[in-house]
Short mmCIF file of C-alpha atoms and ligand atoms in Angstrom, two decimals:
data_model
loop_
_atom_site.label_atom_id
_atom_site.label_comp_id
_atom_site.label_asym_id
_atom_site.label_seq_id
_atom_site.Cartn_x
_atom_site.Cartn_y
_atom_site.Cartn_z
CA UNK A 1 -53.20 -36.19 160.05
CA UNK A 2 -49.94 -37.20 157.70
CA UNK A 3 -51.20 -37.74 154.07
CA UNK A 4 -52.71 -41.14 152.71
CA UNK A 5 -49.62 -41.28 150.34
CA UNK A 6 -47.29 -41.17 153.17
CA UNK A 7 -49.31 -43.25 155.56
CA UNK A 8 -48.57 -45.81 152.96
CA UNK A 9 -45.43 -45.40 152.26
CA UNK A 10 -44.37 -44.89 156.05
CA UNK A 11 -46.18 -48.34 156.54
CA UNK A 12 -44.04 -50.04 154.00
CA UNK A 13 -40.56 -48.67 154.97
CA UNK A 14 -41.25 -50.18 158.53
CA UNK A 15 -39.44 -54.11 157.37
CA UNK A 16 -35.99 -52.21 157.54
CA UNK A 17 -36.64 -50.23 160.36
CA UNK A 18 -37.61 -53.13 162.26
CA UNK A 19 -34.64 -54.83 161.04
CA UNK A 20 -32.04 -51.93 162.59
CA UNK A 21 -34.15 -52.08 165.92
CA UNK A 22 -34.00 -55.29 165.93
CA UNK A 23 -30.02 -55.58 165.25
CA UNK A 24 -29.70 -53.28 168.13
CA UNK A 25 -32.32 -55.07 170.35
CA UNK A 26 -30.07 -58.23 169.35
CA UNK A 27 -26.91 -56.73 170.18
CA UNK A 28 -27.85 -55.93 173.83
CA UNK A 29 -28.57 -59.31 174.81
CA UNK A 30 -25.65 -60.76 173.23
CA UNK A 31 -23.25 -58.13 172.69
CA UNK A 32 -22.65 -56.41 169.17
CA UNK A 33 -19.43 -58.74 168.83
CA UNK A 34 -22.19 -61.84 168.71
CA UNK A 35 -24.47 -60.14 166.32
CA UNK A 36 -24.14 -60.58 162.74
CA UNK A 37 -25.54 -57.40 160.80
CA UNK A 38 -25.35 -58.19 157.07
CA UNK A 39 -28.61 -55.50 156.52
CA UNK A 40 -27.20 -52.56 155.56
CA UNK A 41 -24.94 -51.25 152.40
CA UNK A 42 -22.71 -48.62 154.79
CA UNK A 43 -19.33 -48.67 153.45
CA UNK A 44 -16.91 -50.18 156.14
CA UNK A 45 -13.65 -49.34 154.34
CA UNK A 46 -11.91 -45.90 154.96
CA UNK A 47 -11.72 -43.15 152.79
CA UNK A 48 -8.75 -42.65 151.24
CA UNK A 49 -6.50 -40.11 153.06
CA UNK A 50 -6.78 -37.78 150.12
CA UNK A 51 -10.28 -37.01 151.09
CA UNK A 52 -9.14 -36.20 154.71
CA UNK A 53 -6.33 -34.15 153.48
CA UNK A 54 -8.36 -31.96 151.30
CA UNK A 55 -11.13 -31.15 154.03
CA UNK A 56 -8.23 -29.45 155.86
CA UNK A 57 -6.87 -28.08 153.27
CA UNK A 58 -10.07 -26.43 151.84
CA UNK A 59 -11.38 -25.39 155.35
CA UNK A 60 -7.92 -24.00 156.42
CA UNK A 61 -7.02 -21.91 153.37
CA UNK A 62 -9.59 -21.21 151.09
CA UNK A 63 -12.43 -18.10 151.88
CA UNK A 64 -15.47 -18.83 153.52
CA UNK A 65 -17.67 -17.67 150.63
CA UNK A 66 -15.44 -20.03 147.99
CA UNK A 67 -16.35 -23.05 150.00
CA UNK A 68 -19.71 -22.17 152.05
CA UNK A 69 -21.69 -19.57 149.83
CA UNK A 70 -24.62 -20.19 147.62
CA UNK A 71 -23.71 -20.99 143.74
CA UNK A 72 -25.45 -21.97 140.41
CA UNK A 73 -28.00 -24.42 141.37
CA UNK A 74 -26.30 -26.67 139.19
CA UNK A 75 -23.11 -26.85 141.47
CA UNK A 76 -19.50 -24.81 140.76
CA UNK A 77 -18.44 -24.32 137.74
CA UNK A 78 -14.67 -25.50 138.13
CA UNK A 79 -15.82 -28.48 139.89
CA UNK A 80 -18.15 -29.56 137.03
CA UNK A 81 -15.51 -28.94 134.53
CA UNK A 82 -12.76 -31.39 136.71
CA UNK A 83 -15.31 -33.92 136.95
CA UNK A 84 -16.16 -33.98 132.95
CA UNK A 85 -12.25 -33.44 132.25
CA UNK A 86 -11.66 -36.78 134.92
CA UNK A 87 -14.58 -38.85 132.79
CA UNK A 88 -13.29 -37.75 129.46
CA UNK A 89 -10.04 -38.77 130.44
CA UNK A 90 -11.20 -42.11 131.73
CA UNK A 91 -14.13 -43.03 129.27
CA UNK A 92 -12.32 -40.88 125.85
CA UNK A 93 -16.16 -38.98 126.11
CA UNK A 94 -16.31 -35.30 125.28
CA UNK A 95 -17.92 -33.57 127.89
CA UNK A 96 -17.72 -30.22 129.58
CA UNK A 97 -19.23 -28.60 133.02
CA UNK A 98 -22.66 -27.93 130.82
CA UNK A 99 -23.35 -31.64 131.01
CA UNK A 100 -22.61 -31.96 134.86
CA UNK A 101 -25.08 -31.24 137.69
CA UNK A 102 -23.95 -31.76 140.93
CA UNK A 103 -26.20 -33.33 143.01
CA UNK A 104 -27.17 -34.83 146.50
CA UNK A 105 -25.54 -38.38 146.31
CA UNK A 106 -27.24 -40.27 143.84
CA UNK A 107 -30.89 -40.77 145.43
CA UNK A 108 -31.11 -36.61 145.13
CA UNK A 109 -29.82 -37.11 141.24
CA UNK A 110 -32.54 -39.70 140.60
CA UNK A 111 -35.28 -37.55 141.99
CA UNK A 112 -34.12 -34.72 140.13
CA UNK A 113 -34.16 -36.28 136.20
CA UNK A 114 -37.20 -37.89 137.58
CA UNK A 115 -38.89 -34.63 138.36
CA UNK A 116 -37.53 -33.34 135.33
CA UNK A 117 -38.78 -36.28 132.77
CA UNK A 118 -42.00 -37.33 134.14
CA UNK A 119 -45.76 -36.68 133.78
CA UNK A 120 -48.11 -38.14 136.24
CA UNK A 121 -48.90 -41.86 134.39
CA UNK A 122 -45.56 -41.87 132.86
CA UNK A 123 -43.97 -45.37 132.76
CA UNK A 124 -40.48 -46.06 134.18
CA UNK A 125 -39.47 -49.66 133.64
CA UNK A 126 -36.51 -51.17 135.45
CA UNK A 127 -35.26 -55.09 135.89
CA UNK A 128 -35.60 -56.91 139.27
CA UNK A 129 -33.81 -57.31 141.35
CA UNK A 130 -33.75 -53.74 142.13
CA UNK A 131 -32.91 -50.96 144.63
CA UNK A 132 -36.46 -50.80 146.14
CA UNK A 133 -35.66 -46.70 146.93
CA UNK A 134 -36.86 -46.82 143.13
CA UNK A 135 -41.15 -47.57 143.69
CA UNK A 136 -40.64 -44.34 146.12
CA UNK A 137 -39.05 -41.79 143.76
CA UNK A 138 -41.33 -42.82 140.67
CA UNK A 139 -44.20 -42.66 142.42
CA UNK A 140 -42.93 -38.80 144.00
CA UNK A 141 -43.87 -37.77 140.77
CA UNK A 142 -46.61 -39.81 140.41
CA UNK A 143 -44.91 -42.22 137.40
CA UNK A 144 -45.55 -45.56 137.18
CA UNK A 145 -42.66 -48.55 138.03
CA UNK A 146 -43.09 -51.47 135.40
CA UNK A 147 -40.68 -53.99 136.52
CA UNK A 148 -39.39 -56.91 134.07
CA UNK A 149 -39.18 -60.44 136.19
CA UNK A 150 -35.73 -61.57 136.94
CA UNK A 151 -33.26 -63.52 135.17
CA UNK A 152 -32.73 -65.67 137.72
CA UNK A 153 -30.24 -67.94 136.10
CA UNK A 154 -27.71 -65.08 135.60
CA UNK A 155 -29.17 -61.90 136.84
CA UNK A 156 -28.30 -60.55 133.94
CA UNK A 157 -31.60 -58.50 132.54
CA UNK A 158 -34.53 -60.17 130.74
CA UNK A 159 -34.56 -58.38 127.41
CA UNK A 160 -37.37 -59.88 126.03
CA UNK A 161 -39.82 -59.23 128.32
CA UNK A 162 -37.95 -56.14 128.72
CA UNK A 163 -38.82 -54.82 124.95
CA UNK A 164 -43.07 -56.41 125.66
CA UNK A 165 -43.11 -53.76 128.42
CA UNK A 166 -42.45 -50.63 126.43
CA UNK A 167 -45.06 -48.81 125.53
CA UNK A 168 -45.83 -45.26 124.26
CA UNK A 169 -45.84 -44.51 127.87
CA UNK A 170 -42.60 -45.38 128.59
CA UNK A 171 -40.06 -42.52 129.48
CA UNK A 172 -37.43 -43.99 130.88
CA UNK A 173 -35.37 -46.98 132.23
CA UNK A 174 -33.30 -47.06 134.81
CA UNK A 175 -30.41 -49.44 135.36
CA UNK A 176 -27.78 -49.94 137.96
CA UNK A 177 -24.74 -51.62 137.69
CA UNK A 178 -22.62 -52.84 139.21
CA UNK A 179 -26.15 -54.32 140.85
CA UNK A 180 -27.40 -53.46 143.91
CA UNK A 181 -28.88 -56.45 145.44
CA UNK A 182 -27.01 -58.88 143.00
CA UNK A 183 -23.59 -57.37 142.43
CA UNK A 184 -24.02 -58.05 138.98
CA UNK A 185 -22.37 -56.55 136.00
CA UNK A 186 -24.37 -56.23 132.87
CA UNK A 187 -22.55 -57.25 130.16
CA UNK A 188 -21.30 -55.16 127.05
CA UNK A 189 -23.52 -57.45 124.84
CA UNK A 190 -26.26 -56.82 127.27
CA UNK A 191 -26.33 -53.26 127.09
CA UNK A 192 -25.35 -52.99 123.09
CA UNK A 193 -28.78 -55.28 122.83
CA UNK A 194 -30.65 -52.94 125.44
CA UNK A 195 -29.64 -49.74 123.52
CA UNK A 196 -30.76 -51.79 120.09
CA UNK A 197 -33.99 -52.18 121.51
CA UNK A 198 -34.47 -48.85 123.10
CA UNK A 199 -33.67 -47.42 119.54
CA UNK A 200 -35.98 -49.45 118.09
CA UNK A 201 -38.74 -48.73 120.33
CA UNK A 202 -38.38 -44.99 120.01
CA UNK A 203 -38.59 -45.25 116.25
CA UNK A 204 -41.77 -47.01 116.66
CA UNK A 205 -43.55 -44.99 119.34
CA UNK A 206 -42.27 -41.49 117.76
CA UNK A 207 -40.97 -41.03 121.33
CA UNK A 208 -37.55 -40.31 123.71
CA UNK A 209 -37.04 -43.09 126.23
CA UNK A 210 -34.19 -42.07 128.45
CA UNK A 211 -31.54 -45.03 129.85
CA UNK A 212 -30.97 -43.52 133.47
CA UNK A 213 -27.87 -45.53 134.79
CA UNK A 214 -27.67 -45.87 138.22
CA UNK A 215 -23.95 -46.26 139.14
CA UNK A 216 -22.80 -45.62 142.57
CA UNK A 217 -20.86 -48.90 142.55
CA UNK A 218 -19.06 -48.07 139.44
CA UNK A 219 -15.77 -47.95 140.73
CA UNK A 220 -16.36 -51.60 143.06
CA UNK A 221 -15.39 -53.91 140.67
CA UNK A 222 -13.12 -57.17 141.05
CA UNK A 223 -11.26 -59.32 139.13
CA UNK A 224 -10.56 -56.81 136.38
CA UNK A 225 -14.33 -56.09 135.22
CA UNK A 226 -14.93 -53.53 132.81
CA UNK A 227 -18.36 -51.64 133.29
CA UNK A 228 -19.00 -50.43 129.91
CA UNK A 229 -19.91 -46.40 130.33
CA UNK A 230 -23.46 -46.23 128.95
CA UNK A 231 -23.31 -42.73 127.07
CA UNK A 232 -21.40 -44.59 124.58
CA UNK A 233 -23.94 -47.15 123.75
CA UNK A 234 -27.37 -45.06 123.79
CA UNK A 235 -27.22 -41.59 122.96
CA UNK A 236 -30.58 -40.87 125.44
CA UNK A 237 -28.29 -41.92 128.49
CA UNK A 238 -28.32 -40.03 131.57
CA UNK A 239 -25.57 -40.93 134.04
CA UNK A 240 -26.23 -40.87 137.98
CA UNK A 241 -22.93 -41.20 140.10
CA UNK A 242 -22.59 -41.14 143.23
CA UNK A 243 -19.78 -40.78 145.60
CA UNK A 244 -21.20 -42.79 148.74
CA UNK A 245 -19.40 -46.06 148.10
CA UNK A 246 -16.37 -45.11 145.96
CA UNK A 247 -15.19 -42.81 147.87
CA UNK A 248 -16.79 -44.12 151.74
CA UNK A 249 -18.79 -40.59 152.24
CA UNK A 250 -22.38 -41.64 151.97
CA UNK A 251 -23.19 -39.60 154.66
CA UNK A 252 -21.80 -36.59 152.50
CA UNK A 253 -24.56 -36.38 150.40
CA UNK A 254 -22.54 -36.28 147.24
CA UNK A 255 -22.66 -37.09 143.27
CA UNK A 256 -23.56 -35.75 139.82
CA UNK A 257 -25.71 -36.31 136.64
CA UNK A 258 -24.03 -36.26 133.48
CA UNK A 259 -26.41 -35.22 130.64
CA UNK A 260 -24.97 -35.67 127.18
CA UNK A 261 -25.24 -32.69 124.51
CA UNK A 262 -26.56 -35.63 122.40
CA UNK A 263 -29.78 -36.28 124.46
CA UNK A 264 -33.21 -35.41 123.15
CA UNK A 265 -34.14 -31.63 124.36
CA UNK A 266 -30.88 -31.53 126.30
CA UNK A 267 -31.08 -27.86 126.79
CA UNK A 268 -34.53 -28.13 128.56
CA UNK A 269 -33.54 -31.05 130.50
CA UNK A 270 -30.31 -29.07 131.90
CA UNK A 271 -32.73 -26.21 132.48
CA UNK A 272 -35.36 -28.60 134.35
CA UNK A 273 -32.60 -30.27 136.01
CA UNK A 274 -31.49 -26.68 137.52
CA UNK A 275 -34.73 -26.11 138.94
CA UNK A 276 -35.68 -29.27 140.28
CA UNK A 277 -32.65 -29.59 142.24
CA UNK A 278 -33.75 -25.96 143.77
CA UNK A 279 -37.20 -26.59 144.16
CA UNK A 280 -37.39 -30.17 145.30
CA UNK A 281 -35.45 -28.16 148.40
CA UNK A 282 -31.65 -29.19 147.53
CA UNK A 283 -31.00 -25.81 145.83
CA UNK A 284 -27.51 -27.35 145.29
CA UNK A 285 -25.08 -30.49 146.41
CA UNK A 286 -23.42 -29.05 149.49
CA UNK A 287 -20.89 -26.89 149.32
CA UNK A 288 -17.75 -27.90 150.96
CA UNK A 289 -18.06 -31.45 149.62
CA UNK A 290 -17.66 -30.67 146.04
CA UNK A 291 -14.69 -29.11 146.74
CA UNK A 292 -13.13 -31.82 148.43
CA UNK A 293 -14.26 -34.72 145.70
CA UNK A 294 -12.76 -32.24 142.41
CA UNK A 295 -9.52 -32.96 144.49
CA UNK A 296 -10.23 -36.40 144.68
CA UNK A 297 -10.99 -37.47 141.36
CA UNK A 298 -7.99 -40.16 140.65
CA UNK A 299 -8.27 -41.21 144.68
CA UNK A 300 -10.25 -44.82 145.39
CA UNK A 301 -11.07 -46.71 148.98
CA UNK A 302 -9.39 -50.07 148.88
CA UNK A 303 -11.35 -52.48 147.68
CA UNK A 304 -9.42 -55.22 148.35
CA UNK A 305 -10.74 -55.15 151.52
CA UNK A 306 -14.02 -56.21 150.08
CA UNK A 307 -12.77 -58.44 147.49
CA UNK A 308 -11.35 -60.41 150.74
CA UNK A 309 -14.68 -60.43 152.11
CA UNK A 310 -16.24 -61.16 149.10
CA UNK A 311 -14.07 -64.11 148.49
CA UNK A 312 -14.50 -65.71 152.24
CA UNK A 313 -18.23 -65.33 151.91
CA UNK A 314 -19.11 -66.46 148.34
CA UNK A 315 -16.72 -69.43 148.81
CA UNK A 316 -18.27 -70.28 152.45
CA UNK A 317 -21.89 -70.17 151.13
CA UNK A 318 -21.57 -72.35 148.46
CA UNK A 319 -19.85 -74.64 150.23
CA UNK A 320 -22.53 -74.95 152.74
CA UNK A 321 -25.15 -75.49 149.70
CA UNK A 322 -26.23 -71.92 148.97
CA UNK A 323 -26.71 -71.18 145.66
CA UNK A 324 -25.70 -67.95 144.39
CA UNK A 325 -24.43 -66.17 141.32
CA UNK A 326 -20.55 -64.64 142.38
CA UNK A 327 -20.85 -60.95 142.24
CA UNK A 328 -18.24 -59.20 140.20
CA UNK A 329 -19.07 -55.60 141.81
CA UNK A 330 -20.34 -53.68 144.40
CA UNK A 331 -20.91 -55.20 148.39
CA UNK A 332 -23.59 -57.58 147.98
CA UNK A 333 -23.85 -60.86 147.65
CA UNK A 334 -27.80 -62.14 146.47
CA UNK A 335 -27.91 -65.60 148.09
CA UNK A 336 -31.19 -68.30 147.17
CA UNK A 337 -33.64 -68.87 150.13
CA UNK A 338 -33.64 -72.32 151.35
CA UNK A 339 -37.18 -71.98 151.43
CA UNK A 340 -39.30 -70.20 149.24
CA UNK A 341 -40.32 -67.49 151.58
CA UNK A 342 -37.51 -65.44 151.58
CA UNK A 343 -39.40 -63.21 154.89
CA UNK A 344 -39.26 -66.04 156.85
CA UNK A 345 -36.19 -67.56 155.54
CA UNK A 346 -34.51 -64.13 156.98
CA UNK A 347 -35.97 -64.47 160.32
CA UNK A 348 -34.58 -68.05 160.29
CA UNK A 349 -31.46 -66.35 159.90
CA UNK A 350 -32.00 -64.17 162.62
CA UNK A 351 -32.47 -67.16 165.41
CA UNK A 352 -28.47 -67.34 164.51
CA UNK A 353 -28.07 -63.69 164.96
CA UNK A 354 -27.44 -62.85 161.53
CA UNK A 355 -29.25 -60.41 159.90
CA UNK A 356 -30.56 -60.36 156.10
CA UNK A 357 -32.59 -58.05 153.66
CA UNK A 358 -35.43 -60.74 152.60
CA UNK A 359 -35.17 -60.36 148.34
CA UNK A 360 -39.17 -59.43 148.01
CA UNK A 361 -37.40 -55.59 149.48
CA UNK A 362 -35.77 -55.98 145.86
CA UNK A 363 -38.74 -56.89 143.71
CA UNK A 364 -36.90 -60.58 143.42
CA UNK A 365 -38.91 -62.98 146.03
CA UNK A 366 -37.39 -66.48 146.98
CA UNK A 367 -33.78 -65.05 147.84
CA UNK A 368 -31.90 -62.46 150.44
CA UNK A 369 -29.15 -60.11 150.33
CA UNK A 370 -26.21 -59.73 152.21
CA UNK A 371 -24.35 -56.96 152.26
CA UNK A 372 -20.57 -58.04 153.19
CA UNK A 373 -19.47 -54.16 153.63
CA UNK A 374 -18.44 -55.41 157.35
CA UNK A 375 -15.15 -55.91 159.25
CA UNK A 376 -13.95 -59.41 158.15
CA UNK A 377 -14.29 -60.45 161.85
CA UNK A 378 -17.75 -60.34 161.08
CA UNK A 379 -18.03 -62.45 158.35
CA UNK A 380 -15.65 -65.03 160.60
CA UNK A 381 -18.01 -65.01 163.37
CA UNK A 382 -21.20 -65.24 161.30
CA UNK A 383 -20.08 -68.18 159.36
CA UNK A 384 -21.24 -71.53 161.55
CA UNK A 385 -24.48 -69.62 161.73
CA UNK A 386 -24.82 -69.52 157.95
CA UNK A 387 -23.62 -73.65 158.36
CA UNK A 388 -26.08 -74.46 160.90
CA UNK A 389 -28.83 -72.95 158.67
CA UNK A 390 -27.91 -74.23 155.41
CA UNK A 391 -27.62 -78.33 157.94
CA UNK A 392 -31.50 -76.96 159.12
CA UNK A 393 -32.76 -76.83 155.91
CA UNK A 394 -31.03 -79.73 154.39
CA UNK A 395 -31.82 -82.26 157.13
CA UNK A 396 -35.59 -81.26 155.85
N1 PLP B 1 -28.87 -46.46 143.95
C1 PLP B 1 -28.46 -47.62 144.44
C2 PLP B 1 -28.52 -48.82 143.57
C3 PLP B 1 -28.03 -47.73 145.77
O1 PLP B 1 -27.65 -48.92 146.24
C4 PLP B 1 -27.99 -46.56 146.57
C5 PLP B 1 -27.56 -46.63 147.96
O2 PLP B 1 -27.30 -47.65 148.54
C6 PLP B 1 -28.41 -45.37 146.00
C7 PLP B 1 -28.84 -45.34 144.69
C8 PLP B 1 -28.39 -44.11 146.78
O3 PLP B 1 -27.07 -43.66 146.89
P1 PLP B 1 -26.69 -42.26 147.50
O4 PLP B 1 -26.18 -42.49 148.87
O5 PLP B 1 -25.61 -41.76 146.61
O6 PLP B 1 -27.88 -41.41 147.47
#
């Protein structure tokens, strides 16, 4: 017999599986050029050649033991000293290899700090919509997810209920933008007003609340958006990167934390950090891959191959009388049901062979995401679908 925790858990993950099943079930009956699979967040551009050019590289001239042998739990040295130098340089921060931990991609970095910061009970409060992966690696160590409502009018967070849900329980807060569903990106005077009322809270409570920011969409921004870098707002910020969509290698398993010298007990979080990432079974970011992304720090996919999609999409959708807010980052567009169940309002969709991520998956009921990470053929083809839905619902 599995666990009761897991028999949960296993029961709740089964809405996506069905979904993938389901795309394939789809795409055998009308063939895969007919089916319209907006579900999952797998980047569809190339990475850049650098990447490519550097596996060879590595594999053909360096010595098995510098790429493939074990290291500091914490990943190599020289790697975490390229990556600080490349986020100095980029940011004007001050770190150094002490404040990076390599870890594996940024779901492995979030279960790490989370491991590291939490006692059964604690309180982790984040703003829907939200990656749902986050429920699942609180409650691994057995925190509690408080979730502030959405701001449905911009998506930007809701700071006021934000600052009723702290509490002397609460240990940390964990952002992500560019958003994943929404594409969102928080403002600067969003995140000077978060850090203002983090501060404030802390003062009150005599506690540390940590800001984890979530950022594997960092570098997928359009039109010239700045994301401000969060260390420089909130001293108690803990940085999760991954390299899954900027650089295409989700499959990898790749990314860091960056823990400022500034943070409350920063030594003892860096020495947590070390161990969790060892005994939650990682022991450390794989090998070869670190290698290749310190070579690729100034490389980027082209994202003007989403921006394209983006733009066809967004400008599509509305036109057909979906209401949405236009993303400025990451793949996703977060569209409003046409009717209020969002669950069935997908499997509407799916009588026109598209497929959508109902947004109850994101803690944010009433709307779907679609994740335009897809050839642009695909958007083409799905597009008198997404009419013929929108003419459904209207002639109601
Ligand atoms: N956080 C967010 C918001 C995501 O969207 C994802 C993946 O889609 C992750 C974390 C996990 O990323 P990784 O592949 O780096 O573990």
């Amino acid at each position: 017999m599995i666990s009761d925790k897991m028999t949960g858990l296993v029961q709740n993950s089964s809405v996506i599986r069905a979904m993938f099943e389901e795309g394939k079930k789809l795409a055998s009956i009308y063939g895969p050029e007919n089916v319209f699979d907006f579900s999952l967040g797998n980047p569809s551009v190339e990475p850049p050649q650098a990447v490519k050019d550097a596996v060879m590289d590595i594999i053909n001239k360096e010595s098995a033991n510098f790429v493939h042998g074990y290291m500091n739990n914490s990943g190599y040295e020289d790697v975490r000293a390229a990556i600080a130098a490349s986020i100095n340089k980029k940011f004007n921060t001050a770190f150094g290899e002490e404040n990076i931990v390599m870890t594996v991609g940024a779901a492995g970095g979030l279960n790490v700090i989370l491991k590291a910061l939490l006692n059964p009970g604690d309180e982790v409060i984040t703003f829907a919509p939200f990656f749902g992966e986050y429920r699942n690696y609180v409650s691994n160590f057995d925190g509690k997810l408080m979730i502030v409502s959405p701001n449905t009018a911009t998506f930007q967070p809701n700071l006021v209920e934000f600052e009723k849900k702290i509490t002397d329980r609460t240990k940390a807060v964990i952002i992500n933008t560019p958003n994943n569903p929404t594409g969102v990106v928080y403002s600067e005077d969003t995140i000077t007003a978060l850090a203002h009322i983090l501060n404030k809270k802390q003062a009150e409570f005599k506690t540390s609340i940590y800001l984890i920011s979530d950022e594997p969409y960092r570098e997928l921004v359009y039109d010239g958006v700045e994301v401000p870098y969060l260390t420089k707002y909130y001293k108690n910020t803990i940085v999760g990167y991954s390299y899954s969509k900027s650089l295409s290698l989700p499959g990898e398993r790749i990314g860091y934390l960056v823990i400022p010298k500034e943070a409350d007990a920063f030594e003892d979080i860096i020495g947590a950090v070390n161990v969790a990432n060892r005994i939650l079974g990682f022991v450390n970011a794989p090998s070869l891959i670190q290698r290749v992304v310190a070579k690729c720090l100034d490389s980027e996919v082209d994202i003007s191959v989403y921006n394209r999609n983006r733009e066809l999409l967004y400008n599509s959708l509305v036109q057909y009388g979906y209401t949405c807010v236009k993303p400025e980052g990451a793949f996703y567009l977060f569209i409003k049901a046409l009717k209020e169940d969002d669950i069935a309002f997908c499997a509407a969709a799916k009588k026109h062979n598209i497929l959508i991520v109902p947004g109850t998956s994101f803690g944010c009921p009433g709307y779907c995401r679609i994740a335009y990470c897809v050839d642009y053929k695909t958007i083409e083809g799905s597009l008198g679908g997404f009419k013929k839905l929108a003419e459904e619902y209207s002639a109601k």
